[in-house]
Short mmCIF file of C-alpha atoms in Angstrom, two decimals:
data_model
loop_
_atom_site.label_atom_id
_atom_site.label_comp_id
_atom_site.label_asym_id
_atom_site.label_seq_id
_atom_site.Cartn_x
_atom_site.Cartn_y
_atom_site.Cartn_z
CA MET R 1 0.00 0.00 0.00
CA VAL R 2 1.01 3.64 -0.49
CA PHE R 3 1.96 5.76 2.51
CA PRO R 4 -1.37 7.00 3.88
CA ARG R 5 -2.55 10.56 3.51
CA VAL R 6 -5.44 9.90 5.92
CA ILE R 7 -5.75 7.71 9.00
CA ALA R 8 -9.31 7.25 10.24
CA THR R 9 -9.93 5.50 13.52
CA ASP R 10 -12.91 4.47 15.59
CA LEU R 11 -12.74 5.18 19.32
CA ASP R 12 -14.39 2.65 21.64
CA GLY R 13 -12.92 -0.81 21.24
CA THR R 14 -10.34 0.50 18.77
CA LEU R 15 -8.31 3.53 19.83
CA LEU R 16 -9.49 3.52 23.44
CA GLY R 17 -8.33 0.96 25.97
CA LEU R 18 -10.43 -0.99 28.43
CA ASP R 19 -10.37 2.06 30.71
CA GLY R 20 -11.95 4.21 28.00
CA ARG R 21 -8.80 6.28 27.54
CA VAL R 22 -6.21 6.83 24.84
CA SER R 23 -3.00 5.06 25.77
CA GLU R 24 0.20 7.06 25.64
CA ARG R 25 1.52 4.76 22.92
CA ASN R 26 -1.55 5.33 20.74
CA ARG R 27 -1.36 9.06 21.33
CA ARG R 28 2.34 9.23 20.41
CA ALA R 29 1.90 7.14 17.27
CA LEU R 30 -0.98 9.18 15.89
CA SER R 31 0.72 12.46 16.82
CA ALA R 32 3.81 11.28 14.93
CA ALA R 33 1.65 10.48 11.91
CA VAL R 34 0.14 13.98 11.99
CA ALA R 35 3.65 15.45 12.27
CA ALA R 36 4.57 13.45 9.15
CA GLY R 37 1.73 15.14 7.24
CA VAL R 38 -1.03 12.55 7.65
CA LYS R 39 -4.57 13.84 8.19
CA LEU R 40 -6.14 12.27 11.29
CA VAL R 41 -9.88 11.55 11.32
CA LEU R 42 -11.68 10.36 14.44
CA SER R 43 -14.84 8.47 13.49
CA THR R 44 -17.25 7.29 16.15
CA ALA R 45 -20.84 6.38 16.98
CA ARG R 46 -20.56 8.78 19.91
CA PRO R 47 -22.19 12.21 19.85
CA PRO R 48 -19.93 15.29 19.81
CA ARG R 49 -20.38 16.02 23.52
CA THR R 50 -18.66 12.78 24.56
CA THR R 51 -16.03 12.97 21.82
CA ARG R 52 -14.56 16.46 22.28
CA HIS R 53 -12.28 15.57 25.20
CA ILE R 54 -10.73 12.78 23.13
CA ALA R 55 -10.36 14.87 19.98
CA ALA R 56 -8.66 17.58 22.08
CA GLN R 57 -5.71 15.23 22.59
CA PHE R 58 -4.86 15.35 18.88
CA THR R 59 -4.61 17.69 15.92
CA CYS R 60 -7.60 16.34 14.00
CA SER R 61 -8.43 17.17 10.41
CA ALA R 62 -11.99 15.93 10.94
CA VAL R 63 -14.13 14.44 13.68
CA LEU R 64 -17.07 12.33 12.50
CA CYS R 65 -19.73 11.57 15.10
CA GLY R 66 -23.02 9.68 15.14
CA ASN R 67 -21.77 7.12 12.60
CA GLY R 68 -21.07 9.87 10.09
CA ALA R 69 -24.18 11.99 10.68
CA VAL R 70 -22.16 14.88 12.16
CA ALA R 71 -18.90 15.92 10.47
CA SER R 72 -16.76 18.60 12.10
CA LEU R 73 -13.76 20.15 10.36
CA PRO R 74 -11.61 22.91 11.87
CA GLY R 75 -12.92 26.41 11.20
CA ALA R 76 -16.23 25.25 9.73
CA GLU R 77 -19.75 24.70 10.99
CA PRO R 78 -20.56 21.00 11.58
CA MET R 79 -22.14 19.26 8.60
CA LEU R 80 -25.32 17.40 9.58
CA ARG R 81 -26.70 14.46 7.60
CA ALA R 82 -30.01 14.07 9.40
CA LEU R 83 -32.91 11.65 9.13
CA GLU R 84 -36.09 13.41 7.98
CA VAL R 85 -38.84 13.51 10.59
CA ALA R 86 -41.44 11.97 8.28
CA THR R 87 -39.10 9.13 7.40
CA ALA R 88 -38.30 8.59 11.07
CA GLY R 89 -42.03 8.31 11.73
CA ASP R 90 -42.34 5.61 9.09
CA VAL R 91 -39.36 3.78 10.56
CA VAL R 92 -40.83 3.90 14.05
CA ALA R 93 -44.17 2.59 12.83
CA ARG R 94 -42.54 -0.31 11.01
CA LEU R 95 -40.39 -1.23 13.99
CA ARG R 96 -43.30 -1.07 16.42
CA GLY R 97 -45.07 -3.56 14.17
CA VAL R 98 -42.36 -6.16 14.69
CA MET R 99 -41.03 -5.09 18.11
CA PRO R 100 -43.98 -4.33 20.39
CA THR R 101 -41.82 -3.58 23.45
CA VAL R 102 -39.32 -1.09 22.15
CA GLY R 103 -37.99 2.28 23.30
CA PHE R 104 -36.65 5.08 21.15
CA GLY R 105 -34.03 7.77 21.65
CA VAL R 106 -32.83 10.61 19.45
CA GLU R 107 -29.44 12.27 19.17
CA THR R 108 -29.66 15.75 17.65
CA GLY R 109 -25.94 16.48 17.40
CA THR R 110 -26.08 18.51 20.59
CA ASP R 111 -28.63 16.80 22.85
CA PHE R 112 -30.20 13.44 23.64
CA TYR R 113 -33.94 12.85 24.05
CA HIS R 114 -35.79 9.60 24.68
CA ASP R 115 -39.31 8.32 25.18
CA ALA R 116 -40.69 6.73 28.34
CA GLU R 117 -39.92 3.18 27.16
CA TYR R 118 -36.20 3.81 26.69
CA ARG R 119 -33.93 2.79 29.57
CA LEU R 120 -30.55 4.43 30.08
CA ALA R 121 -27.54 2.15 30.21
CA PRO R 122 -25.82 2.10 33.64
CA TRP R 123 -22.81 3.99 32.27
CA MET R 124 -24.90 6.78 30.72
CA SER R 125 -25.25 9.92 32.81
CA ARG R 126 -28.74 11.37 33.26
CA ASP R 127 -27.10 14.74 32.81
CA TRP R 128 -26.75 13.87 29.12
CA VAL R 129 -30.54 13.64 28.70
CA ARG R 130 -32.17 16.87 27.54
CA GLU R 131 -35.72 15.58 27.96
CA VAL R 132 -37.79 12.44 28.52
CA VAL R 133 -40.87 12.61 26.30
CA ASP R 134 -44.06 10.66 26.97
CA SER R 135 -44.74 9.41 23.45
CA THR R 136 -42.60 8.58 20.45
CA ASP R 137 -44.64 10.94 18.27
CA SER R 138 -43.81 13.79 20.65
CA LEU R 139 -40.19 12.66 20.69
CA LEU R 140 -39.87 12.99 16.92
CA ALA R 141 -41.61 16.35 17.01
CA ARG R 142 -39.36 17.81 19.70
CA ALA R 143 -35.94 16.25 19.06
CA LYS R 144 -34.54 17.86 15.91
CA PRO R 145 -32.50 17.34 13.85
CA ILE R 146 -32.47 13.55 14.05
CA THR R 147 -28.82 12.71 13.53
CA LYS R 148 -29.27 9.26 15.06
CA LEU R 149 -32.34 7.28 16.04
CA LEU R 150 -31.68 4.74 18.79
CA VAL R 151 -33.87 1.67 19.04
CA GLN R 152 -33.84 -0.32 22.26
CA ALA R 153 -35.32 -3.74 22.91
CA GLN R 154 -33.84 -4.84 26.18
CA GLU R 155 -32.34 -8.29 26.58
CA THR R 156 -32.70 -9.10 22.88
CA PRO R 157 -29.48 -10.36 21.24
CA VAL R 158 -28.36 -7.49 19.08
CA HIS R 159 -27.71 -9.58 15.97
CA LEU R 160 -31.32 -10.84 16.04
CA LEU R 161 -32.59 -7.33 16.64
CA HIS R 162 -30.52 -6.13 13.71
CA GLU R 163 -31.88 -8.78 11.34
CA THR R 164 -35.47 -7.95 12.31
CA ALA R 165 -34.95 -4.20 11.92
CA VAL R 166 -33.20 -4.42 8.55
CA GLU R 167 -36.04 -6.49 7.14
CA ALA R 168 -38.67 -4.13 8.52
CA VAL R 169 -36.99 -0.82 7.64
CA GLY R 170 -35.69 -1.69 4.18
CA ALA R 171 -34.14 1.27 2.38
CA LEU R 172 -35.68 3.91 4.65
CA ALA R 173 -32.62 4.12 6.91
CA GLU R 174 -29.22 2.65 7.67
CA VAL R 175 -29.39 0.14 10.54
CA THR R 176 -26.29 -0.82 12.49
CA TYR R 177 -24.91 -1.32 15.98
CA SER R 178 -21.73 -0.63 17.88
CA GLY R 179 -22.42 -2.16 21.25
CA GLY R 180 -23.98 -5.07 23.05
CA SER R 181 -27.43 -6.43 23.67
CA GLY R 182 -30.60 -4.70 22.65
CA LEU R 183 -29.54 -1.41 21.05
CA LEU R 184 -29.57 -0.41 17.39
CA GLU R 185 -28.45 2.83 15.75
CA LEU R 186 -30.29 4.20 12.72
CA SER R 187 -29.17 6.98 10.38
CA ALA R 188 -30.55 8.51 7.22
CA SER R 189 -30.35 6.31 4.14
CA GLY R 190 -26.83 6.40 2.73
CA VAL R 191 -25.31 7.87 5.89
CA ASP R 192 -22.64 5.77 7.52
CA LYS R 193 -19.01 6.01 8.52
CA GLY R 194 -17.83 5.05 5.06
CA SER R 195 -19.89 7.53 3.04
CA THR R 196 -19.00 10.46 5.30
CA LEU R 197 -15.31 9.53 5.31
CA ALA R 198 -15.44 9.37 1.50
CA MET R 199 -17.15 12.78 1.39
CA VAL R 200 -14.48 14.38 3.57
CA CYS R 201 -11.62 12.76 1.66
CA GLU R 202 -13.07 13.93 -1.65
CA ARG R 203 -12.99 17.49 -0.29
CA TRP R 204 -9.28 16.99 0.41
CA GLY R 205 -8.55 15.31 -2.92
CA VAL R 206 -7.64 12.05 -1.19
CA SER R 207 -8.46 8.72 -2.84
CA ALA R 208 -9.62 5.61 -0.99
CA GLU R 209 -6.28 3.94 -1.73
CA GLU R 210 -4.56 6.64 0.35
CA VAL R 211 -6.66 5.95 3.45
CA VAL R 212 -6.02 3.63 6.39
CA ALA R 213 -9.02 2.93 8.64
CA PHE R 214 -9.40 1.12 11.97
CA GLY R 215 -12.55 -0.27 13.60
CA ASP R 216 -13.98 -3.09 15.67
CA MET R 217 -17.77 -3.28 15.20
CA PRO R 218 -20.36 -3.62 12.40
CA ASN R 219 -20.88 0.15 12.27
CA ASP R 220 -17.22 0.46 11.22
CA LEU R 221 -17.54 -1.89 8.26
CA PRO R 222 -18.49 0.73 5.62
CA ALA R 223 -15.34 2.73 6.41
CA LEU R 224 -13.11 -0.33 6.62
CA THR R 225 -14.23 -1.66 3.24
CA TRP R 226 -14.05 1.77 1.56
CA ALA R 227 -10.51 2.54 2.72
CA GLY R 228 -7.56 1.22 0.78
CA ALA R 229 -6.38 -0.50 3.96
CA GLY R 230 -9.09 -1.37 6.46
CA TYR R 231 -7.93 -2.85 9.75
CA ALA R 232 -10.33 -4.80 11.96
CA MET R 233 -9.19 -5.05 15.55
CA ALA R 234 -8.36 -8.60 16.62
CA SER R 235 -10.34 -7.93 19.80
CA GLY R 236 -13.40 -6.73 17.87
CA HIS R 237 -16.61 -8.25 16.52
CA PRO R 238 -15.91 -11.70 15.02
CA GLY R 239 -17.92 -10.82 11.92
CA LEU R 240 -15.26 -8.33 10.88
CA LEU R 241 -12.59 -11.03 11.01
CA ASP R 242 -14.23 -13.08 8.25
CA PRO R 243 -11.50 -13.53 5.59
CA ALA R 244 -14.13 -13.05 2.88
CA LEU R 245 -14.29 -9.35 3.78
CA GLY R 246 -10.64 -8.91 2.81
CA LEU R 247 -9.80 -6.75 5.82
CA ARG R 248 -6.43 -6.61 7.51
CA VAL R 249 -6.22 -7.43 11.20
CA ALA R 250 -4.69 -5.09 13.78
CA PRO R 251 -3.55 -6.30 17.21
CA PRO R 252 -6.14 -6.04 20.00
CA ALA R 253 -7.20 -2.60 21.18
CA HIS R 254 -5.97 -3.26 24.71
CA GLU R 255 -2.52 -4.04 23.26
CA HIS R 256 -2.21 -0.64 21.51
CA GLY R 257 -3.22 -2.17 18.18
CA VAL R 258 -3.66 1.14 16.36
CA ALA R 259 -0.25 2.37 17.47
CA ARG R 260 1.48 -0.83 16.45
CA VAL R 261 0.14 -0.62 12.90
CA VAL R 262 0.82 3.13 12.62
CA GLU R 263 4.36 2.71 13.93
CA GLU R 264 5.01 0.12 11.24
CA LEU R 265 3.59 2.41 8.56
CA LEU R 266 5.77 5.29 9.71
CA SER R 267 8.87 3.13 9.80
#
């Protein structure tokens, strides 16, 4: 492969260790890449409010949040790729038809709202919640723009939930997941980590062959397959390690896997 002009990395399960922090080795390696002229892109399912403190540790050329729905570049207003309210209503109706006990949440790019059926994960601070809305209809009316629609069916294996949702939603939205049991993430049709990374790289005049990408979960797959060199973390979702996908494998996240690949590239 050619020396990369762009390195794009996921955060949780990829760049971050088990403690949720950037290791010193990962920080040094990516900082060295930036010093060598490489553009660094952080790409995450997280919203901007829980990403800023990580991005502040680097000189980033772009920070992509909400699985590509929010793209922030230095000196420019964030670009939002939102799900239309009417479409979100259709999606909710279809999902309620196949998942009778389901809760919904909405990320707007700045705030998080959820309906009464949605249950916060133990790690999620209530301070992050702008408002709890009685009905899903009211949720969609109040929480705008819809950068990410979260669908929660507690205690349901996420791969089964994903299969059911994809069949029900069809082409109305992108359906993926980045975590464990019972939680799906939906974006506008065509909006994912890969398409937004491609959009940003086109602005820079960078081809896919000049991009190295790292990730560990199904929501990372569009970016990993678009990049000239996509690295799945050895500690990540087993589906990404299928040889048929043609991805490279980076060492586990808790063993500074991103740094070890970047160090080799720089050498």
